[in-house]
């Protein structure tokens, strides 16, 4: 398994180009199952999660091709998907266990083919992450749902029927799955307490461009009027706000200055506001954001994660790590997932002073210095937090199990090296 070797102490300066959003691309890929025509996605990120999703769709009978393009002066990957006729309606365990977002095939396939067998994703490092909201919503839309041998068997003999749904949690995954399913249902579906993450807006806009009738986009109440069929489309993946936020923290923690090209400040209002409150200087540009922490003395600030537009849980680990270098203390409260402090034990090994109470909150106190160490990546965002700590720790940090990072950060070490980080990837076979 590859590792990252980081020598701390360099101030980062320069420009980082923000890639397309993983959490937008994954449902967009599955939305291509809703039509027999060709769906082309531009600004696609080069990530292992995208490759995993492509393998699953090929298994379902989707023809995929890709090529490179230069869009707005930036090189990017374009993927096209066409499922003229599904070859299978089964999403097998081996695919789903590697990536839970495989469950995004459920809504589209059930709406189009009226039958799906989906391996239940099971829990993951950050929590149980059940699918009860997805499944109960589909039942309210007329599907029969059976759980057998670890699989969901979903049937809707006469197709799905529109329904008035009220989500007890503003689930991103359930909102995407039901939004896609409802586009081909008979009648109107209303989703109350829908998630409002920008990736959902990116999906809804593509579905409407395919002929769907969705209103209330970017609000907590989505109304979808079912249509007979959807047609092909060419659609651009929005920039990754979590990648942008992660590199914003890299600039702040090294007291450097980085321009995040293509980052959309409008999708990062809460994290940017809190970063500014710690003392970081932030300026929004037409095509990016400048994060300037040069000669800043940062002040500890409290954060509590929340649904969008609140502070994103996917930036909690990164922000907590930044607070290790700020003056004073910071209370970090995680409200979305039940086990999302796995970066803490590893940071403690680097000399951090953090006290976790239960599963929900951690008090972070500044320390004069962090020390490089061998650390273990556990989940995608916790792993980035360890890289951030390595960037400022005295000496060398080796982050193991880098495959976690490759799921969500395109060309991580190249992007960081381009702004002055001393970071190299040790390939598995290169191990000294
Ligand atoms: C999406 O996960 C993202 N993943 C996550 O990003 C992100 O952390 C999360 O949304 C919250 O923003 C993708 O988009 C691929 P949820 P998702 O459904 O859809 C509970 C990353 O690092 N819940 O909004 O799984 C659930 O357990 C990943 O890129 C139910 O109880 O998140 C959690 O506590 C990590 N029942 C809460 O809701 C359900 O049926 C929010 O989950 C569904 C969810």
Short mmCIF file of C-alpha atoms and ligand atoms in Angstrom, two decimals:
data_model
loop_
_atom_site.label_atom_id
_atom_site.label_comp_id
_atom_site.label_asym_id
_atom_site.label_seq_id
_atom_site.Cartn_x
_atom_site.Cartn_y
_atom_site.Cartn_z
CA UNK A 1 0.00 0.00 0.00
CA UNK A 2 1.38 3.42 -0.97
CA UNK A 3 2.54 5.90 1.65
CA UNK A 4 3.11 9.63 1.72
CA UNK A 5 6.33 10.96 3.22
CA UNK A 6 6.14 14.60 4.34
CA UNK A 7 8.84 16.85 5.77
CA UNK A 8 7.15 19.60 7.73
CA UNK A 9 7.96 23.30 7.97
CA UNK A 10 7.41 24.69 4.47
CA UNK A 11 5.07 27.63 4.00
CA UNK A 12 2.78 26.94 1.03
CA UNK A 13 2.45 29.59 -1.68
CA UNK A 14 1.09 29.58 -5.21
CA UNK A 15 -1.99 28.30 -7.05
CA UNK A 16 -3.95 25.04 -6.76
CA UNK A 17 -6.50 24.08 -9.41
CA UNK A 18 -9.65 22.64 -7.83
CA UNK A 19 -11.02 19.52 -9.58
CA UNK A 20 -14.61 18.45 -10.17
CA UNK A 21 -16.54 17.35 -7.08
CA UNK A 22 -16.44 13.64 -6.18
CA UNK A 23 -19.77 13.90 -4.38
CA UNK A 24 -21.39 15.49 -7.43
CA UNK A 25 -19.82 13.16 -10.03
CA UNK A 26 -20.93 9.95 -8.28
CA UNK A 27 -24.72 10.59 -8.45
CA UNK A 28 -24.36 12.24 -11.90
CA UNK A 29 -22.81 9.02 -13.23
CA UNK A 30 -25.74 6.98 -11.86
CA UNK A 31 -28.29 9.45 -13.27
CA UNK A 32 -27.09 8.35 -16.73
CA UNK A 33 -28.97 5.07 -16.05
CA UNK A 34 -32.26 6.99 -16.31
CA UNK A 35 -32.02 7.24 -20.11
CA UNK A 36 -31.01 4.98 -22.98
CA UNK A 37 -29.31 7.95 -24.61
CA UNK A 38 -25.73 9.16 -24.11
CA UNK A 39 -24.83 11.27 -21.06
CA UNK A 40 -21.53 13.17 -21.19
CA UNK A 41 -19.94 14.59 -18.02
CA UNK A 42 -17.16 17.18 -18.22
CA UNK A 43 -14.75 18.39 -15.51
CA UNK A 44 -14.69 14.88 -14.06
CA UNK A 45 -12.11 14.27 -11.29
CA UNK A 46 -9.53 11.47 -11.63
CA UNK A 47 -10.32 9.52 -8.46
CA UNK A 48 -10.47 5.87 -7.47
CA UNK A 49 -14.13 6.31 -6.43
CA UNK A 50 -14.96 7.37 -10.01
CA UNK A 51 -13.12 4.34 -11.37
CA UNK A 52 -15.04 2.10 -8.92
CA UNK A 53 -18.38 3.58 -10.00
CA UNK A 54 -17.46 3.15 -13.67
CA UNK A 55 -16.66 -0.54 -13.05
CA UNK A 56 -20.07 -1.01 -11.42
CA UNK A 57 -21.90 0.63 -14.34
CA UNK A 58 -19.97 -1.49 -16.85
CA UNK A 59 -21.12 -4.50 -14.86
CA UNK A 60 -24.71 -3.21 -15.35
CA UNK A 61 -24.19 -2.94 -19.14
CA UNK A 62 -23.23 0.74 -19.52
CA UNK A 63 -20.88 1.63 -22.37
CA UNK A 64 -18.32 4.14 -21.10
CA UNK A 65 -15.77 6.14 -23.03
CA UNK A 66 -13.55 9.00 -22.00
CA UNK A 67 -11.18 11.56 -23.44
CA UNK A 68 -9.18 14.58 -22.35
CA UNK A 69 -10.35 18.09 -23.10
CA UNK A 70 -9.21 21.60 -22.28
CA UNK A 71 -12.15 23.59 -20.87
CA UNK A 72 -11.75 27.25 -19.81
CA UNK A 73 -8.04 26.78 -20.36
CA UNK A 74 -7.85 23.86 -17.94
CA UNK A 75 -7.16 20.22 -18.90
CA UNK A 76 -9.98 17.95 -17.74
CA UNK A 77 -11.40 14.47 -18.18
CA UNK A 78 -14.66 13.91 -20.06
CA UNK A 79 -16.61 10.68 -19.57
CA UNK A 80 -19.61 9.51 -21.61
CA UNK A 81 -22.09 6.91 -20.40
CA UNK A 82 -24.75 5.06 -22.40
CA UNK A 83 -26.99 2.26 -21.13
CA UNK A 84 -29.14 1.32 -24.13
CA UNK A 85 -30.32 -1.77 -22.30
CA UNK A 86 -29.10 -2.83 -18.82
CA UNK A 87 -27.30 -6.19 -18.93
CA UNK A 88 -27.88 -6.76 -15.21
CA UNK A 89 -30.00 -5.29 -12.43
CA UNK A 90 -27.72 -6.51 -9.64
CA UNK A 91 -25.21 -4.30 -7.78
CA UNK A 92 -23.03 -7.01 -6.23
CA UNK A 93 -21.49 -7.04 -2.75
CA UNK A 94 -17.93 -6.77 -4.05
CA UNK A 95 -18.67 -3.43 -5.69
CA UNK A 96 -20.87 -1.92 -2.99
CA UNK A 97 -18.60 -2.88 -0.06
CA UNK A 98 -15.76 -0.90 -1.68
CA UNK A 99 -17.86 2.19 -2.18
CA UNK A 100 -21.21 2.85 -0.52
CA UNK A 101 -22.16 5.48 -3.12
CA UNK A 102 -22.84 2.45 -5.38
CA UNK A 103 -26.29 2.65 -3.82
CA UNK A 104 -27.03 5.55 -6.19
CA UNK A 105 -27.94 2.94 -8.83
CA UNK A 106 -31.01 2.02 -6.76
CA UNK A 107 -33.26 4.98 -7.58
CA UNK A 108 -32.50 5.17 -11.33
CA UNK A 109 -32.70 1.42 -12.03
CA UNK A 110 -35.89 0.96 -10.01
CA UNK A 111 -37.50 3.90 -11.81
CA UNK A 112 -36.43 2.69 -15.25
CA UNK A 113 -36.46 -1.12 -14.98
CA UNK A 114 -38.79 -1.57 -11.97
CA UNK A 115 -36.40 -4.09 -10.33
CA UNK A 116 -33.01 -3.88 -8.53
CA UNK A 117 -30.92 -6.18 -6.35
CA UNK A 118 -28.48 -4.03 -4.35
CA UNK A 119 -26.01 -5.33 -1.79
CA UNK A 120 -26.57 -3.38 1.42
CA UNK A 121 -23.52 -1.12 1.94
CA UNK A 122 -23.07 -1.99 5.60
CA UNK A 123 -21.34 0.39 7.99
CA UNK A 124 -18.09 2.21 7.43
CA UNK A 125 -15.35 3.71 9.57
CA UNK A 126 -17.27 6.91 10.34
CA UNK A 127 -20.57 5.33 11.29
CA UNK A 128 -23.44 2.88 10.70
CA UNK A 129 -24.78 4.98 7.79
CA UNK A 130 -28.01 3.01 7.25
CA UNK A 131 -30.26 3.39 4.18
CA UNK A 132 -33.62 3.42 5.99
CA UNK A 133 -34.64 6.85 4.62
CA UNK A 134 -33.88 5.77 1.02
CA UNK A 135 -35.85 2.52 1.41
CA UNK A 136 -38.89 3.88 3.27
CA UNK A 137 -39.25 6.65 0.68
CA UNK A 138 -39.23 4.11 -2.16
CA UNK A 139 -41.86 2.06 -0.32
CA UNK A 140 -44.03 5.19 -0.04
CA UNK A 141 -43.59 5.47 -3.84
CA UNK A 142 -45.08 2.01 -4.28
CA UNK A 143 -41.96 -0.17 -4.32
CA UNK A 144 -41.80 -3.45 -2.44
CA UNK A 145 -38.52 -3.69 -0.50
CA UNK A 146 -37.19 -6.99 0.81
CA UNK A 147 -33.87 -7.53 2.64
CA UNK A 148 -32.44 -10.98 1.92
CA UNK A 149 -28.93 -12.36 2.41
CA UNK A 150 -27.47 -8.87 2.75
CA UNK A 151 -29.21 -7.60 -0.39
CA UNK A 152 -32.04 -5.14 -0.91
CA UNK A 153 -34.50 -6.57 -3.45
CA UNK A 154 -36.59 -3.66 -4.70
CA UNK A 155 -39.55 -4.17 -7.06
CA UNK A 156 -42.08 -1.77 -8.59
CA UNK A 157 -44.03 -3.85 -11.10
CA UNK A 158 -46.08 -0.93 -12.40
CA UNK A 159 -43.33 1.63 -11.95
CA UNK A 160 -43.01 4.13 -9.10
CA UNK A 161 -45.82 6.42 -7.97
CA UNK A 162 -45.25 10.01 -6.84
CA UNK A 163 -45.59 10.58 -3.06
CA UNK A 164 -45.34 13.37 -0.47
CA UNK A 165 -42.20 12.51 1.51
CA UNK A 166 -40.89 14.08 4.72
CA UNK A 167 -37.27 13.08 5.51
CA UNK A 168 -36.53 12.85 9.25
CA UNK A 169 -32.86 13.64 8.38
CA UNK A 170 -31.74 15.91 5.53
CA UNK A 171 -29.82 12.99 4.01
CA UNK A 172 -27.66 13.80 0.98
CA UNK A 173 -27.73 10.24 -0.32
CA UNK A 174 -31.46 9.75 0.17
CA UNK A 175 -32.20 13.12 -1.48
CA UNK A 176 -30.12 12.16 -4.54
CA UNK A 177 -31.56 8.65 -4.82
CA UNK A 178 -35.19 9.72 -4.46
CA UNK A 179 -34.73 12.76 -6.69
CA UNK A 180 -33.50 10.49 -9.49
CA UNK A 181 -36.24 7.89 -8.87
CA UNK A 182 -39.00 10.53 -8.86
CA UNK A 183 -38.12 11.90 -12.32
CA UNK A 184 -39.74 8.84 -13.97
CA UNK A 185 -42.45 8.15 -11.38
CA UNK A 186 -46.13 8.56 -12.23
CA UNK A 187 -47.40 11.83 -10.81
CA UNK A 188 -45.76 14.32 -8.49
CA UNK A 189 -43.27 13.69 -5.68
CA UNK A 190 -42.54 16.22 -2.94
CA UNK A 191 -39.47 15.80 -0.74
CA UNK A 192 -39.65 17.89 2.47
CA UNK A 193 -36.48 18.36 4.53
CA UNK A 194 -34.41 17.58 1.43
CA UNK A 195 -30.64 18.09 1.69
CA UNK A 196 -29.41 21.30 0.01
CA UNK A 197 -25.75 20.50 -0.63
CA UNK A 198 -24.55 22.14 -3.90
CA UNK A 199 -23.89 18.69 -5.38
CA UNK A 200 -27.64 18.05 -5.26
CA UNK A 201 -28.26 21.26 -7.18
CA UNK A 202 -25.71 20.09 -9.78
CA UNK A 203 -27.64 16.79 -10.08
CA UNK A 204 -31.09 18.45 -10.25
CA UNK A 205 -29.92 20.85 -12.97
CA UNK A 206 -28.62 17.94 -15.05
CA UNK A 207 -31.88 15.99 -14.59
CA UNK A 208 -33.89 19.02 -15.75
CA UNK A 209 -31.57 19.37 -18.75
CA UNK A 210 -32.43 15.70 -19.50
CA UNK A 211 -36.15 16.59 -19.53
CA UNK A 212 -37.08 16.15 -15.86
CA UNK A 213 -39.41 18.60 -14.14
CA UNK A 214 -37.82 19.52 -10.79
CA UNK A 215 -38.57 22.72 -8.87
CA UNK A 216 -37.33 24.07 -5.52
CA UNK A 217 -33.68 23.36 -6.38
CA UNK A 218 -31.33 24.42 -3.55
CA UNK A 219 -34.28 24.68 -1.13
CA UNK A 220 -35.44 22.14 1.51
CA UNK A 221 -38.60 21.31 -0.48
CA UNK A 222 -38.11 19.62 -3.86
CA UNK A 223 -41.10 19.00 -6.15
CA UNK A 224 -40.68 16.57 -9.03
CA UNK A 225 -43.32 16.02 -11.70
CA UNK A 226 -42.71 12.57 -13.21
CA UNK A 227 -42.17 12.31 -17.00
CA UNK A 228 -42.28 9.35 -19.38
CA UNK A 229 -38.62 9.36 -20.29
CA UNK A 230 -35.42 11.40 -20.15
CA UNK A 231 -32.97 12.16 -22.97
CA UNK A 232 -29.19 12.49 -23.16
CA UNK A 233 -27.21 15.56 -22.08
CA UNK A 234 -23.75 17.12 -21.76
CA UNK A 235 -23.22 18.43 -18.22
CA UNK A 236 -20.33 19.92 -16.21
CA UNK A 237 -19.40 18.65 -12.73
CA UNK A 238 -19.20 21.52 -10.22
CA UNK A 239 -15.84 22.23 -8.52
CA UNK A 240 -15.18 20.26 -5.32
CA UNK A 241 -15.93 22.51 -2.33
CA UNK A 242 -14.46 19.99 0.11
CA UNK A 243 -11.20 19.75 -1.83
CA UNK A 244 -11.12 23.55 -1.94
CA UNK A 245 -11.79 23.79 1.81
CA UNK A 246 -9.10 21.20 2.50
CA UNK A 247 -6.44 23.17 0.61
CA UNK A 248 -7.66 26.40 2.21
CA UNK A 249 -6.73 24.84 5.54
CA UNK A 250 -3.35 23.78 4.08
CA UNK A 251 -2.63 27.43 3.31
CA UNK A 252 -3.81 28.51 6.77
CA UNK A 253 -1.96 25.85 8.79
CA UNK A 254 1.38 26.61 7.05
CA UNK A 255 0.73 30.37 7.32
CA UNK A 256 1.06 30.53 3.55
CA UNK A 257 -0.91 32.04 0.69
CA UNK A 258 -2.71 29.95 -1.92
CA UNK A 259 -5.07 30.87 -4.73
CA UNK A 260 -7.68 28.14 -5.19
CA UNK A 261 -8.42 28.30 -8.92
CA UNK A 262 -12.05 27.49 -9.80
CA UNK A 263 -13.13 27.24 -6.14
CA UNK A 264 -16.66 28.61 -5.67
CA UNK A 265 -16.81 30.75 -2.50
CA UNK A 266 -20.62 30.65 -2.62
CA UNK A 267 -20.50 26.93 -1.73
CA UNK A 268 -18.12 27.49 1.21
CA UNK A 269 -19.69 30.44 3.01
CA UNK A 270 -19.72 28.96 6.53
CA UNK A 271 -16.19 27.46 6.55
CA UNK A 272 -14.74 30.62 4.97
CA UNK A 273 -16.52 32.79 7.55
CA UNK A 274 -15.04 30.75 10.39
CA UNK A 275 -11.58 30.72 8.80
CA UNK A 276 -11.76 34.52 8.57
CA UNK A 277 -12.79 34.68 12.24
CA UNK A 278 -9.60 32.79 13.18
CA UNK A 279 -7.63 35.58 11.48
CA UNK A 280 -7.03 34.20 7.99
CA UNK A 281 -7.41 36.76 5.20
CA UNK A 282 -9.81 35.58 2.49
CA UNK A 283 -10.54 37.27 -0.82
CA UNK A 284 -13.03 36.04 -3.39
CA UNK A 285 -12.06 36.30 -7.07
CA UNK A 286 -14.21 35.79 -10.18
CA UNK A 287 -12.62 32.36 -10.71
CA UNK A 288 -11.35 31.39 -7.29
CA UNK A 289 -10.52 32.27 -3.71
CA UNK A 290 -7.25 33.58 -2.21
CA UNK A 291 -6.41 32.23 1.25
CA UNK A 292 -3.72 34.36 2.89
CA UNK A 293 -2.43 33.45 6.35
CA UNK A 294 1.06 34.94 6.03
CA UNK A 295 2.33 36.26 9.39
CA UNK A 296 -1.09 35.54 10.92
CA UNK A 297 -1.52 34.62 14.58
CA UNK A 298 -4.63 32.44 14.45
CA UNK A 299 -7.19 32.42 17.23
CA UNK A 300 -9.00 29.23 18.27
CA UNK A 301 -12.65 29.12 17.18
CA UNK A 302 -15.43 26.65 17.98
CA UNK A 303 -17.21 24.74 15.22
CA UNK A 304 -20.24 22.51 15.10
CA UNK A 305 -20.87 20.50 11.95
CA UNK A 306 -24.32 20.75 10.40
CA UNK A 307 -26.26 20.11 7.22
CA UNK A 308 -25.66 22.54 4.36
CA UNK A 309 -25.28 25.50 4.50
CA UNK A 310 -23.84 24.81 7.97
CA UNK A 311 -20.22 23.78 8.59
CA UNK A 312 -19.63 20.62 6.49
CA UNK A 313 -18.76 17.44 8.38
CA UNK A 314 -16.30 16.69 5.55
CA UNK A 315 -14.15 19.64 6.69
CA UNK A 316 -14.29 18.89 10.43
CA UNK A 317 -11.07 16.86 10.65
CA UNK A 318 -9.16 19.45 8.63
CA UNK A 319 -10.39 22.37 10.73
CA UNK A 320 -9.71 20.52 14.00
CA UNK A 321 -6.10 20.04 12.84
CA UNK A 322 -5.78 23.74 12.03
CA UNK A 323 -6.91 24.56 15.57
CA UNK A 324 -3.84 22.70 16.91
CA UNK A 325 -1.79 25.64 15.66
CA UNK A 326 -4.13 28.43 16.80
CA UNK A 327 -3.88 30.35 20.08
CA UNK A 328 -6.28 29.30 22.81
CA UNK A 329 -8.77 26.47 22.68
CA UNK A 330 -11.40 25.28 20.21
CA UNK A 331 -14.45 23.11 20.77
CA UNK A 332 -15.20 20.89 17.77
CA UNK A 333 -18.62 19.23 17.76
CA UNK A 334 -19.58 16.57 15.19
CA UNK A 335 -23.33 16.25 14.77
CA UNK A 336 -23.66 14.27 11.52
CA UNK A 337 -21.72 11.03 12.02
CA UNK A 338 -21.26 9.04 15.21
CA UNK A 339 -17.57 8.19 14.84
CA UNK A 340 -15.74 10.92 13.00
CA UNK A 341 -12.78 11.66 15.31
CA UNK A 342 -10.48 8.89 14.12
CA UNK A 343 -7.86 11.45 13.17
CA UNK A 344 -7.53 12.33 16.89
CA UNK A 345 -5.56 9.26 18.14
CA UNK A 346 -3.10 9.74 15.27
CA UNK A 347 -2.75 13.47 15.95
CA UNK A 348 -2.12 12.73 19.64
CA UNK A 349 0.85 10.63 18.54
CA UNK A 350 2.21 13.77 16.86
CA UNK A 351 2.06 15.70 20.14
CA UNK A 352 -1.42 17.25 19.83
CA UNK A 353 -3.47 18.19 22.90
CA UNK A 354 -7.05 17.05 22.17
CA UNK A 355 -9.68 15.69 24.52
CA UNK A 356 -12.65 13.86 22.97
CA UNK A 357 -15.85 13.63 25.05
CA UNK A 358 -18.11 10.77 24.02
CA UNK A 359 -18.49 10.72 20.24
CA UNK A 360 -19.68 14.22 19.67
CA UNK A 361 -17.17 16.77 20.88
CA UNK A 362 -13.45 17.40 21.16
CA UNK A 363 -11.64 20.22 22.93
CA UNK A 364 -8.47 21.22 21.10
CA UNK A 365 -5.73 23.14 22.90
CA UNK A 366 -2.81 24.68 21.07
CA UNK A 367 0.65 23.17 21.49
CA UNK A 368 3.98 24.85 20.71
CA UNK A 369 4.91 22.16 18.23
CA UNK A 370 3.79 18.97 16.49
CA UNK A 371 6.28 16.18 15.85
CA UNK A 372 6.46 14.03 12.73
CA UNK A 373 5.49 10.35 13.15
CA UNK A 374 4.30 7.24 11.31
CA UNK A 375 0.50 7.63 11.18
CA UNK A 376 -2.37 5.57 9.82
CA UNK A 377 -5.07 6.90 7.51
CA UNK A 378 -8.53 5.62 8.41
CA UNK A 379 -11.09 7.49 6.34
CA UNK A 380 -10.84 9.98 3.50
CA UNK A 381 -11.06 13.26 5.37
CA UNK A 382 -9.23 12.09 8.53
CA UNK A 383 -6.36 11.12 6.21
CA UNK A 384 -6.16 14.64 4.80
CA UNK A 385 -6.00 15.94 8.37
CA UNK A 386 -2.89 13.80 8.95
CA UNK A 387 -1.28 15.26 5.82
CA UNK A 388 -2.05 18.76 7.13
CA UNK A 389 -0.41 17.92 10.47
CA UNK A 390 2.61 16.52 8.61
CA UNK A 391 2.98 19.79 6.70
CA UNK A 392 3.68 21.68 9.94
CA UNK A 393 5.19 18.97 12.18
CA UNK A 394 8.88 19.04 13.03
CA UNK A 395 10.64 16.29 11.10
CA UNK A 396 9.17 13.59 8.91
CA UNK A 397 5.64 12.19 8.87
CA UNK A 398 4.71 9.04 6.98
CA UNK A 399 1.00 8.60 6.25
CA UNK A 400 0.14 4.94 5.64
CA UNK A 401 -2.84 3.54 3.67
CA UNK A 402 -2.91 6.41 1.21
CA UNK A 403 -5.63 4.64 -0.79
CA UNK A 404 -8.11 6.42 1.47
CA UNK A 405 -6.85 9.73 0.13
CA UNK A 406 -6.84 8.59 -3.50
CA UNK A 407 -10.60 8.11 -3.22
CA UNK A 408 -11.26 11.82 -2.93
CA UNK A 409 -8.18 13.91 -3.69
CA UNK A 410 -6.95 14.04 -7.28
CA UNK A 411 -3.15 14.28 -7.64
CA UNK A 412 -2.79 15.22 -3.96
CA UNK A 413 1.00 15.17 -3.71
CA UNK A 414 1.40 16.94 -7.07
CA UNK A 415 -0.93 19.73 -6.04
CA UNK A 416 0.78 20.18 -2.66
CA UNK A 417 4.29 19.99 -4.18
CA UNK A 418 3.30 22.64 -6.72
CA UNK A 419 2.87 25.11 -3.83
CA UNK A 420 6.08 24.15 -2.02
CA UNK A 421 5.26 21.17 0.19
CA UNK A 422 8.02 18.60 0.75
CA UNK A 423 5.91 15.51 0.05
CA UNK A 424 6.59 12.32 -1.90
CA UNK A 425 4.60 9.16 -2.54
CA UNK A 426 6.36 5.90 -1.65
CA UNK A 427 4.92 3.27 -3.96
CA UNK A 428 4.25 -0.10 -2.40
CA UNK A 429 7.00 -1.84 -4.38
CA UNK A 430 9.44 1.01 -3.61
CA UNK A 431 9.28 0.37 0.12
CA UNK A 432 12.65 0.78 1.67
C1 LIG B 1 -22.75 12.12 1.77
O1 LIG B 1 -22.83 10.88 2.46
C2 LIG B 1 -21.30 12.30 1.37
N1 LIG B 1 -20.90 11.20 0.49
C3 LIG B 1 -20.41 12.29 2.62
O2 LIG B 1 -19.08 12.55 2.19
C4 LIG B 1 -20.86 13.42 3.54
O3 LIG B 1 -20.10 13.37 4.73
C5 LIG B 1 -22.35 13.26 3.87
O4 LIG B 1 -23.11 13.22 2.63
C6 LIG B 1 -22.88 14.41 4.71
O5 LIG B 1 -22.68 15.62 4.05
C7 LIG B 1 -21.23 11.29 -0.82
O6 LIG B 1 -21.85 12.25 -1.26
C8 LIG B 1 -20.78 10.17 -1.71
P1 LIG B 1 -26.14 11.44 4.60
P2 LIG B 1 -24.30 10.26 2.79
O7 LIG B 1 -27.12 10.48 4.02
O8 LIG B 1 -25.21 10.57 1.68
C9 LIG B 1 -27.81 9.28 8.46
C10 LIG B 1 -16.78 12.17 1.98
O9 LIG B 1 -15.86 12.23 2.80
N2 LIG B 1 -28.70 8.53 7.54
O10 LIG B 1 -26.38 12.90 4.43
O11 LIG B 1 -24.10 8.85 3.20
C11 LIG B 1 -26.35 8.92 8.28
O12 LIG B 1 -26.03 7.77 9.02
C12 LIG B 1 -18.09 11.51 2.37
O13 LIG B 1 -16.75 12.63 0.80
C13 LIG B 1 -29.65 7.68 8.09
O14 LIG B 1 -29.77 7.54 9.30
O15 LIG B 1 -24.68 11.13 4.07
C14 LIG B 1 -25.65 10.15 8.80
O16 LIG B 1 -25.56 10.07 10.21
C15 LIG B 1 -18.06 10.96 3.79
N3 LIG B 1 -30.47 6.99 7.23
C16 LIG B 1 -26.59 11.29 8.40
O17 LIG B 1 -27.86 10.67 8.12
C17 LIG B 1 -30.39 7.12 5.87
O18 LIG B 1 -31.18 6.47 5.15
C18 LIG B 1 -26.17 12.04 7.15
O19 LIG B 1 -25.96 11.07 6.15
C19 LIG B 1 -29.41 7.99 5.34
C20 LIG B 1 -28.58 8.70 6.19
#
